[in-house]
CSV table of C-alpha atoms and ligand atoms in Angstrom, one decimal:
chain,number,residue,atom,x,y,z
A,1,MET,CA,21.9,5.6,14.9
A,2,SER,CA,23.8,2.3,15.5
A,3,THR,CA,22.7,-0.7,13.5
A,4,GLU,CA,22.2,-2.4,16.9
A,5,ARG,CA,19.7,0.2,18.0
A,6,PHE,CA,17.8,-0.1,14.7
A,7,ALA,CA,17.8,-3.8,15.0
A,8,ALA,CA,16.5,-3.8,18.6
A,9,LEU,CA,13.4,-1.8,17.8
A,10,TRP,CA,13.0,-3.7,14.5
A,11,GLU,CA,13.1,-7.1,16.3
A,12,SER,CA,10.5,-6.0,18.8
A,13,LEU,CA,7.9,-5.8,16.0
A,14,SER,CA,9.2,-8.7,13.9
A,15,PRO,CA,7.4,-11.6,15.6
A,16,ILE,CA,3.9,-10.1,15.1
A,17,GLY,CA,2.1,-11.6,12.1
A,18,LYS,CA,5.0,-13.7,11.0
A,19,VAL,CA,3.8,-17.0,9.4
A,20,GLY,CA,6.0,-20.0,10.0
A,21,ASP,CA,5.9,-21.7,6.6
A,22,ASP,CA,7.7,-19.2,4.4
A,23,GLY,CA,9.0,-16.5,6.8
A,24,GLY,CA,6.5,-14.0,5.3
A,25,TYR,CA,3.9,-11.9,7.1
A,26,ILE,CA,0.1,-11.8,7.2
A,27,ARG,CA,-0.9,-8.5,8.8
A,28,GLN,CA,-4.4,-7.6,7.6
A,29,SER,CA,-6.2,-4.6,8.9
A,30,TRP,CA,-8.4,-4.8,11.9
A,31,THR,CA,-7.5,-8.5,12.6
A,32,ASP,CA,-6.0,-9.5,15.9
A,33,THR,CA,-2.5,-9.3,14.3
A,34,ASP,CA,-3.2,-5.8,13.2
A,35,LEU,CA,-4.4,-4.9,16.7
A,36,ALA,CA,-1.2,-6.4,18.1
A,37,CYS,CA,0.9,-4.2,15.7
A,38,ARG,CA,-1.2,-1.2,16.8
A,39,GLU,CA,-0.6,-2.0,20.5
A,40,TRP,CA,3.1,-2.2,19.7
A,41,PHE,CA,3.0,1.3,18.1
A,42,VAL,CA,1.1,2.8,21.0
A,43,GLU,CA,3.5,1.4,23.6
A,44,GLU,CA,6.5,2.6,21.6
A,45,ALA,CA,4.9,6.1,21.3
A,46,LEU,CA,4.0,6.3,24.9
A,47,ASP,CA,7.6,5.2,25.9
A,48,ARG,CA,8.7,8.2,24.0
A,49,ASP,CA,6.2,10.6,25.7
A,50,LEU,CA,4.4,11.1,22.4
A,51,GLU,CA,0.7,11.8,22.5
A,52,VAL,CA,-1.2,9.0,20.8
A,53,GLU,CA,-4.4,9.6,18.8
A,54,ILE,CA,-6.5,7.5,16.5
A,55,ASP,CA,-8.3,9.4,13.8
A,56,ARG,CA,-11.8,8.9,12.6
A,57,ASN,CA,-10.5,6.5,9.8
A,58,GLY,CA,-8.5,4.4,12.2
A,59,ASN,CA,-5.1,5.9,11.3
A,60,LEU,CA,-2.7,6.1,14.3
A,61,TRP,CA,-0.8,9.3,15.1
A,62,ALA,CA,1.9,9.9,17.7
A,63,TRP,CA,2.6,13.5,18.4
A,64,TRP,CA,5.7,15.3,19.6
A,65,GLY,CA,4.5,18.8,20.5
A,66,GLU,CA,0.9,20.1,20.5
A,67,PRO,CA,-1.1,18.6,17.6
A,68,GLU,CA,-3.1,21.8,17.6
A,69,GLY,CA,0.0,24.0,17.4
A,70,ASP,CA,1.7,25.3,14.3
A,71,ARG,CA,1.3,23.3,11.1
A,72,ALA,CA,3.0,19.9,11.6
A,73,VAL,CA,5.7,17.8,10.0
A,74,VAL,CA,4.5,14.2,9.7
A,75,THR,CA,6.4,11.0,8.9
A,76,GLY,CA,5.3,7.4,8.8
A,77,SER,CA,3.9,4.6,6.6
A,78,HIS,CA,1.7,1.6,7.3
A,79,LEU,CA,1.8,-1.6,9.4
A,80,ASP,CA,-0.4,-3.9,7.3
A,81,SER,CA,1.0,-6.3,4.7
A,82,VAL,CA,-0.1,-8.3,1.7
A,83,PRO,CA,-0.7,-12.0,2.4
A,84,HIS,CA,2.7,-13.6,2.8
A,85,GLY,CA,4.4,-10.3,2.3
A,86,GLY,CA,7.8,-9.1,3.4
A,87,ALA,CA,8.8,-7.5,6.7
A,88,TYR,CA,9.8,-4.1,5.4
A,89,ASP,CA,7.0,-2.7,3.2
A,90,GLY,CA,5.3,-0.3,5.5
A,91,PRO,CA,6.8,-1.1,9.0
A,92,LEU,CA,10.2,0.2,8.0
A,93,GLY,CA,8.7,3.7,7.6
A,94,VAL,CA,6.9,3.5,11.0
A,95,VAL,CA,9.9,2.2,12.9
A,96,SER,CA,12.2,4.7,11.2
A,97,GLY,CA,9.8,7.5,12.2
A,98,LEU,CA,9.9,6.5,15.9
A,99,LEU,CA,13.7,6.2,15.8
A,100,ALA,CA,14.1,9.5,14.0
A,101,VAL,CA,12.4,11.1,17.0
A,102,ASP,CA,15.0,9.5,19.3
A,103,VAL,CA,17.8,10.8,17.0
A,104,LEU,CA,16.4,14.3,17.0
A,105,ARG,CA,16.2,14.4,20.7
A,106,GLU,CA,19.7,13.1,21.1
A,107,ARG,CA,20.9,15.8,18.8
A,108,GLY,CA,19.2,18.3,21.0
A,109,VAL,CA,16.7,19.4,18.3
A,110,THR,CA,13.6,21.0,19.6
A,111,PRO,CA,11.1,21.2,16.7
A,112,ALA,CA,9.7,24.6,16.1
A,113,ARG,CA,6.5,22.9,14.9
A,114,PRO,CA,4.7,19.7,16.0
A,115,LEU,CA,6.1,16.5,14.6
A,116,ALA,CA,4.0,13.3,14.2
A,117,VAL,CA,4.7,9.7,13.3
A,118,VAL,CA,1.7,8.1,11.6
A,119,ALA,CA,0.7,4.5,10.8
A,120,PHE,CA,-2.0,4.4,8.1
A,121,THR,CA,-4.7,1.8,7.9
A,122,GLU,CA,-5.2,-0.8,5.1
A,123,GLU,CA,-2.5,0.6,2.8
A,124,GLU,CA,-2.2,-2.6,0.9
A,125,GLY,CA,-6.0,-3.1,0.3
A,126,ALA,CA,-5.2,-6.7,1.1
A,127,ARG,CA,-8.3,-7.2,3.2
A,128,PHE,CA,-11.0,-4.9,1.6
A,129,GLY,CA,-9.6,-4.5,-1.9
A,130,VAL,CA,-8.9,-0.8,-2.0
A,131,PRO,CA,-5.3,0.3,-1.5
A,132,CYS,CA,-4.4,3.3,0.7
A,133,LEU,CA,-7.8,3.2,2.1
A,134,GLY,CA,-6.9,5.0,5.4
A,135,SER,CA,-5.2,7.9,3.6
A,136,ARG,CA,-7.9,8.1,0.9
A,137,LEU,CA,-10.7,8.3,3.4
A,138,LEU,CA,-8.7,11.0,5.2
A,139,THR,CA,-8.3,13.1,2.1
A,140,GLY,CA,-11.8,12.5,0.8
A,141,ALA,CA,-10.5,10.4,-2.2
A,142,PHE,CA,-12.8,7.5,-1.3
A,143,ASP,CA,-16.5,7.6,-0.4
A,144,PRO,CA,-17.0,6.5,3.2
A,145,ALA,CA,-20.4,5.1,2.4
A,146,LYS,CA,-18.8,2.8,-0.2
A,147,ALA,CA,-16.0,2.0,2.1
A,148,LEU,CA,-18.4,0.7,4.8
A,149,GLN,CA,-19.9,-1.7,2.2
A,150,LEU,CA,-16.5,-3.2,1.1
A,151,ARG,CA,-16.3,-6.9,2.1
A,152,ASP,CA,-13.3,-9.1,2.9
A,153,ARG,CA,-13.0,-12.6,1.5
A,154,GLU,CA,-15.1,-14.0,4.3
A,155,GLY,CA,-17.9,-11.6,3.5
A,156,VAL,CA,-17.3,-9.4,6.5
A,157,ARG,CA,-18.1,-5.8,5.8
A,158,LEU,CA,-15.6,-3.0,6.7
A,159,GLY,CA,-18.3,-1.4,8.7
A,160,GLU,CA,-18.6,-4.5,10.9
A,161,ALA,CA,-14.8,-4.9,11.2
A,162,ILE,CA,-14.3,-1.4,12.5
A,163,SER,CA,-17.3,-1.5,14.8
A,164,ARG,CA,-15.9,-4.6,16.4
A,165,VAL,CA,-12.7,-2.7,17.4
A,166,GLY,CA,-14.7,0.3,18.7
A,167,LEU,CA,-14.3,2.7,15.7
A,168,ASP,CA,-17.5,4.6,14.9
A,169,PRO,CA,-18.6,3.8,11.3
A,170,GLU,CA,-20.6,7.0,11.2
A,171,ARG,CA,-17.5,9.1,11.6
A,172,LEU,CA,-15.5,7.5,8.7
A,173,GLY,CA,-14.6,10.0,6.1
A,174,PRO,CA,-12.7,13.2,5.1
A,175,ASP,CA,-10.8,15.0,7.8
A,176,PRO,CA,-9.9,18.4,6.2
A,177,GLU,CA,-9.0,20.0,9.5
A,178,ARG,CA,-6.4,17.4,10.1
A,179,LEU,CA,-5.0,17.7,6.6
A,180,ALA,CA,-4.8,21.5,6.9
A,181,ARG,CA,-2.7,21.1,10.0
A,182,ILE,CA,0.0,19.2,8.0
A,183,ALA,CA,2.8,21.3,6.4
A,184,ALA,CA,4.9,18.4,5.2
A,185,PHE,CA,4.8,14.6,4.9
A,186,VAL,CA,7.7,12.3,4.5
A,187,GLU,CA,7.3,8.5,4.0
A,188,LEU,CA,10.4,6.4,4.2
A,189,HIS,CA,9.9,3.0,2.4
A,190,VAL,CA,12.0,0.0,1.4
A,191,GLU,CA,12.7,0.2,-2.3
A,192,GLN,CA,10.5,-2.3,-4.3
A,193,GLY,CA,13.0,-2.9,-7.0
A,194,ARG,CA,16.8,-3.0,-7.5
A,195,ALA,CA,17.5,0.5,-8.9
A,196,LEU,CA,19.4,1.6,-5.8
A,197,ASP,CA,21.4,-1.6,-5.6
A,198,HIS,CA,22.4,-1.3,-9.2
A,199,ILE,CA,23.9,2.2,-8.6
A,200,ASP,CA,25.3,1.2,-5.2
A,201,ALA,CA,23.3,3.8,-3.4
A,202,PRO,CA,21.8,3.1,0.1
A,203,ILE,CA,19.1,5.8,0.0
A,204,GLY,CA,17.0,7.3,-2.8
A,205,VAL,CA,14.3,10.0,-3.2
A,206,ALA,CA,11.1,9.3,-5.1
A,207,SER,CA,10.4,11.5,-8.1
A,208,ALA,CA,7.0,10.0,-9.2
A,209,ILE,CA,4.5,7.2,-8.8
A,210,TRP,CA,3.0,5.6,-11.8
A,211,PRO,CA,-0.8,5.7,-12.2
A,212,HIS,CA,-2.4,2.5,-11.1
A,213,GLY,CA,-5.8,0.7,-11.4
A,214,ARG,CA,-7.4,-2.4,-10.1
A,215,TYR,CA,-10.1,-4.1,-12.2
A,216,ARG,CA,-12.2,-7.1,-11.5
A,217,PHE,CA,-13.2,-9.3,-14.4
A,218,ASP,CA,-16.2,-11.6,-13.9
A,219,PHE,CA,-16.6,-14.4,-16.4
A,220,THR,CA,-19.8,-16.4,-16.6
A,221,GLY,CA,-20.0,-19.7,-18.4
A,222,GLU,CA,-21.8,-22.9,-18.0
A,223,GLY,CA,-20.8,-25.5,-15.3
A,224,ASN,CA,-20.8,-29.0,-16.6
A,225,HIS,CA,-19.2,-32.4,-16.4
A,226,ALA,CA,-15.5,-32.6,-17.2
A,227,GLY,CA,-15.7,-36.1,-18.5
A,228,THR,CA,-18.8,-36.2,-20.7
A,229,THR,CA,-19.1,-32.7,-22.2
A,230,ARG,CA,-17.6,-32.6,-25.7
A,231,MET,CA,-15.0,-29.8,-26.2
A,232,SER,CA,-17.2,-28.2,-28.8
A,233,ASP,CA,-20.2,-28.0,-26.4
A,234,ARG,CA,-18.5,-26.1,-23.6
A,235,HIS,CA,-18.9,-22.6,-22.3
A,236,ASP,CA,-15.8,-22.5,-20.2
A,237,PRO,CA,-15.1,-19.2,-18.4
A,238,MET,CA,-11.6,-20.4,-17.5
A,239,LEU,CA,-10.6,-20.3,-21.1
A,240,THR,CA,-11.8,-16.7,-21.4
A,241,LEU,CA,-10.0,-15.9,-18.2
A,242,ALA,CA,-6.8,-17.5,-19.4
A,243,HIS,CA,-6.9,-15.6,-22.7
A,244,THR,CA,-7.5,-12.4,-20.8
A,245,VAL,CA,-4.4,-13.0,-18.6
A,246,LEU,CA,-2.3,-13.5,-21.8
A,247,ALA,CA,-3.8,-10.4,-23.4
A,248,ALA,CA,-2.8,-8.4,-20.3
A,249,GLU,CA,0.7,-9.7,-20.5
A,250,GLU,CA,1.0,-8.9,-24.2
A,251,ALA,CA,-0.5,-5.4,-23.9
A,252,ALA,CA,1.8,-4.6,-20.9
A,253,ARG,CA,4.9,-5.6,-22.8
A,254,LEU,CA,3.8,-3.7,-25.9
A,255,HIS,CA,3.1,-0.5,-23.9
A,256,GLY,CA,6.1,-0.7,-21.5
A,257,ALA,CA,3.7,-1.0,-18.7
A,258,HIS,CA,3.0,-3.5,-15.9
A,259,ALA,CA,0.0,-5.8,-15.8
A,260,THR,CA,-0.6,-8.6,-13.3
A,261,VAL,CA,-3.3,-11.1,-12.5
A,262,GLY,CA,-2.4,-12.2,-9.1
A,263,ARG,CA,-5.8,-13.3,-7.8
A,264,VAL,CA,-8.5,-15.5,-9.2
A,265,ASP,CA,-11.6,-17.0,-7.9
A,266,VAL,CA,-13.3,-20.0,-9.6
A,267,ALA,CA,-16.6,-21.7,-8.9
A,268,PRO,CA,-17.2,-24.4,-8.2
A,269,ASN,CA,-13.4,-24.9,-8.2
A,270,ALA,CA,-13.6,-28.7,-8.7
A,271,THR,CA,-11.2,-30.8,-10.7
A,272,ASN,CA,-13.9,-32.7,-12.5
A,273,ALA,CA,-16.3,-29.8,-13.3
A,274,ILE,CA,-16.1,-27.2,-16.0
A,275,ALA,CA,-16.3,-23.9,-14.1
A,276,ALA,CA,-19.6,-22.0,-14.0
A,277,ARG,CA,-18.0,-18.7,-13.0
A,278,ALA,CA,-14.5,-17.3,-12.7
A,279,SER,CA,-13.2,-13.9,-11.5
A,280,ALA,CA,-9.8,-12.4,-12.1
A,281,TRP,CA,-8.3,-9.2,-10.6
A,282,LEU,CA,-6.1,-7.2,-13.0
A,283,ASP,CA,-3.6,-4.8,-11.4
A,284,ALA,CA,-2.3,-2.5,-14.1
A,285,ARG,CA,0.2,0.4,-13.9
A,286,ALA,CA,1.9,2.5,-16.6
A,287,ALA,CA,4.1,5.6,-16.8
A,288,ASP,CA,1.2,7.8,-17.8
A,289,GLU,CA,-2.6,7.8,-17.6
A,290,ASP,CA,-3.2,7.5,-21.4
A,291,THR,CA,-1.1,4.4,-21.6
A,292,LEU,CA,-2.8,2.9,-18.6
A,293,ARG,CA,-6.3,3.6,-20.1
A,294,ARG,CA,-5.3,2.2,-23.5
A,295,LEU,CA,-3.9,-0.9,-21.9
A,296,VAL,CA,-7.0,-1.6,-19.9
A,297,GLU,CA,-9.2,-0.9,-23.0
A,298,VAL,CA,-7.2,-3.4,-25.0
A,299,VAL,CA,-7.5,-6.1,-22.3
A,300,HIS,CA,-11.2,-5.6,-21.9
A,301,GLN,CA,-11.7,-5.7,-25.7
A,302,ARG,CA,-9.7,-8.9,-26.0
A,303,ALA,CA,-11.7,-10.5,-23.2
A,304,GLU,CA,-14.9,-9.6,-24.9
A,305,GLU,CA,-13.6,-11.1,-28.2
A,306,ARG,CA,-12.6,-14.3,-26.6
A,307,ALA,CA,-15.9,-14.5,-24.7
A,308,LEU,CA,-17.7,-14.6,-28.1
A,309,THR,CA,-15.6,-17.6,-29.1
A,310,ASP,CA,-16.2,-19.4,-25.7
A,311,GLY,CA,-19.9,-18.5,-25.5
A,312,THR,CA,-19.3,-16.8,-22.1
A,313,LEU,CA,-20.0,-13.4,-20.6
A,314,VAL,CA,-17.5,-10.9,-19.3
A,315,LYS,CA,-18.1,-8.0,-17.0
A,316,MET,CA,-15.3,-5.6,-16.0
A,317,THR,CA,-15.6,-3.4,-12.9
A,318,ALA,CA,-13.0,-0.8,-12.0
A,319,GLU,CA,-12.4,-1.3,-8.3
A,320,SER,CA,-9.9,1.5,-7.6
A,321,SER,CA,-7.6,3.8,-9.4
A,322,THR,CA,-4.8,6.2,-8.5
A,323,SER,CA,-3.6,9.1,-10.7
A,324,GLU,CA,0.0,9.7,-11.5
A,325,VAL,CA,1.8,11.5,-8.7
A,326,ALA,CA,4.8,13.7,-9.2
A,327,PHE,CA,6.8,14.5,-6.1
A,328,ALA,CA,7.7,18.0,-7.3
A,329,GLY,CA,7.3,20.2,-4.2
A,330,GLU,CA,9.7,21.9,-1.9
A,331,VAL,CA,10.0,18.9,0.5
A,332,SER,CA,11.0,16.5,-2.2
A,333,ARG,CA,13.5,19.0,-3.7
A,334,LEU,CA,14.9,19.6,-0.3
A,335,ALA,CA,15.2,15.8,0.3
A,336,ALA,CA,17.2,15.2,-2.9
A,337,LEU,CA,19.5,18.2,-2.2
A,338,GLU,CA,19.9,17.7,1.6
A,339,LEU,CA,20.5,14.0,1.4
A,340,ASN,CA,22.5,14.2,-1.8
A,341,ALA,CA,20.5,11.1,-2.9
A,342,PRO,CA,19.6,9.8,-6.4
A,343,VAL,CA,16.0,10.4,-7.6
A,344,LEU,CA,13.9,7.6,-9.0
A,345,PRO,CA,10.2,6.9,-9.9
A,346,THR,CA,8.3,3.9,-8.7
A,347,GLY,CA,5.4,1.7,-9.9
A,348,ALA,CA,4.2,1.0,-6.3
A,349,GLY,CA,1.4,2.9,-4.6
A,350,HIS,CA,1.9,4.7,-1.3
A,351,ASP,CA,0.0,6.8,1.2
A,352,ALA,CA,2.5,9.6,0.4
A,353,GLY,CA,1.1,9.6,-3.2
A,354,VAL,CA,-2.4,10.0,-1.9
A,355,LEU,CA,-1.4,12.8,0.5
A,356,ALA,CA,0.7,14.6,-2.2
A,357,GLY,CA,-2.5,16.0,-3.7
A,358,HIS,CA,-3.1,17.9,-0.5
A,359,VAL,CA,0.2,18.3,1.4
A,360,ASP,CA,3.8,18.9,0.3
A,361,ALA,CA,5.0,15.3,0.4
A,362,ALA,CA,8.2,13.3,-0.3
A,363,MET,CA,9.4,9.7,-0.1
A,364,LEU,CA,12.8,8.2,0.8
A,365,PHE,CA,13.7,4.7,-0.4
A,366,VAL,CA,16.1,2.4,1.4
A,367,ARG,CA,18.1,-0.1,-0.8
A,368,ASN,CA,16.6,-3.6,-1.2
A,369,PRO,CA,19.4,-6.0,-2.3
A,370,THR,CA,17.0,-8.7,-3.5
A,371,GLY,CA,14.8,-6.2,-5.2
A,372,ILE,CA,11.8,-8.3,-4.2
A,373,SER,CA,8.8,-6.9,-2.5
A,374,HIS,CA,5.3,-8.2,-1.6
A,375,ALA,CA,7.0,-11.5,-0.9
A,376,PRO,CA,9.0,-12.9,2.0
A,377,GLN,CA,12.4,-12.3,0.3
A,378,GLU,CA,12.0,-8.6,0.6
A,379,SER,CA,15.2,-7.3,2.2
A,380,ALA,CA,17.2,-4.4,3.6
A,381,SER,CA,20.4,-4.4,5.7
A,382,ASP,CA,20.3,-3.1,9.3
A,383,ALA,CA,23.2,-0.7,8.3
A,384,ASP,CA,21.1,0.8,5.4
A,385,CYS,CA,18.1,1.0,7.6
A,386,ALA,CA,20.0,2.8,10.3
A,387,MET,CA,21.4,5.2,7.7
A,388,GLY,CA,17.8,5.7,6.5
A,389,VAL,CA,16.8,6.8,10.1
A,390,GLU,CA,19.7,9.3,10.1
A,391,LYS,CA,18.7,10.7,6.7
A,392,LEU,CA,15.1,10.9,7.7
A,393,ALA,CA,16.1,12.7,10.9
A,394,ASP,CA,18.2,15.2,8.9
A,395,LEU,CA,15.3,16.0,6.7
A,396,LEU,CA,12.8,16.3,9.5
A,397,ALA,CA,15.2,18.6,11.4
A,398,ARG,CA,15.3,20.9,8.4
A,399,LEU,CA,11.5,20.8,8.0
A,400,CYS,CA,10.8,21.4,11.6
A,401,GLN,CA,12.9,24.5,11.8
B,1,GLV,C1,0.8,-1.3,-2.8
B,1,GLV,O1,1.9,-1.5,-2.1
B,1,GLV,C2,0.8,-1.4,-4.2
B,1,GLV,O2,1.6,-0.6,-4.9
B,1,GLV,O3,0.1,-2.3,-4.7
B,2,MN,MN1,4.1,0.1,1.5
B,3,MN,MN1,3.0,-2.7,-0.5
B,4,MN,MN1,2.3,0.5,-1.2
């Protein structure tokens, strides 16, 4: 695969959802931008004579060979982004999957089993709050009744959002027949750190994904006048929130884990009013589940303690969690051997991690020189991406034999 050919397909997707101010992307599921990405996928798949299918959860599949044939080899990733995210997280795996089909055809490979490229829905959870929602619904890891009630920031329910685009909310949910038809899944992804750059390796193979949880903290205090209320008379939920954020940082450092509060919501959100309510979302990840549980317990306890001082109330709600994933199956072993690539763990969640509990799954990472992800500076060179396509094709060829 020449870098020019990679770049040509890459550039055809690039304008969709690009926001002018910082060069990042806003591609939220089931919005017009997402529909434009989906249209792009369908056109590219049809251009390649692939059979396009949308499953009951809105995930898009492009099949080479009869979907009902022998158990399939599937590759792909997602097209949605976090707000003001980078270009590569997700789309690189989808573009690489389509290009790998071209490479296999040019090599004269005729797969002995069906091969599909998939684009999963709402991987980031950026619109409805639950990451990997498309793959979790597919595998039965998330209750469809709960999913339908999830709301975006404008209050639109997921059920309404999918009805608007013609998906039947009644059909949302596990799809065991589809899962049973998959023999292997490979997700190629931009690396979300600089480990490959440090060892000067263009491609890596994932060994594991850290367990991950998202928790919502709701702080209730007493709204009041910023100018007249004595400091000692206040019940300020922002103080409880601030101490909780610091407690999360301290606990994460202590446990060698990662804790982030990247989203807050304050009411009434006025400069001259003490807040009445505040919410903060904690994203916590650790190398093992015990550490993650301990970390969250500590943060919750510290929030409660501080609430006593502030005369506020705290409620913590677990919004979603993902268990530790070890990519320890045959496909992953083959990937490391076949591609002669270094093996590394990641703290980022992926659809491959969700599928790994049901299907033999593996992940390939492409070097990211900035090491930045979920931000516009996310990067990968065309040459590394083109090599990623070749390596993906090598692996798919072996798996399709
Ligand atoms: C998804 O990309 C996540 O790891 O948050
Ligand atoms: Mn991703
Ligand atoms: Mn992501
Ligand atoms: Mn992810």
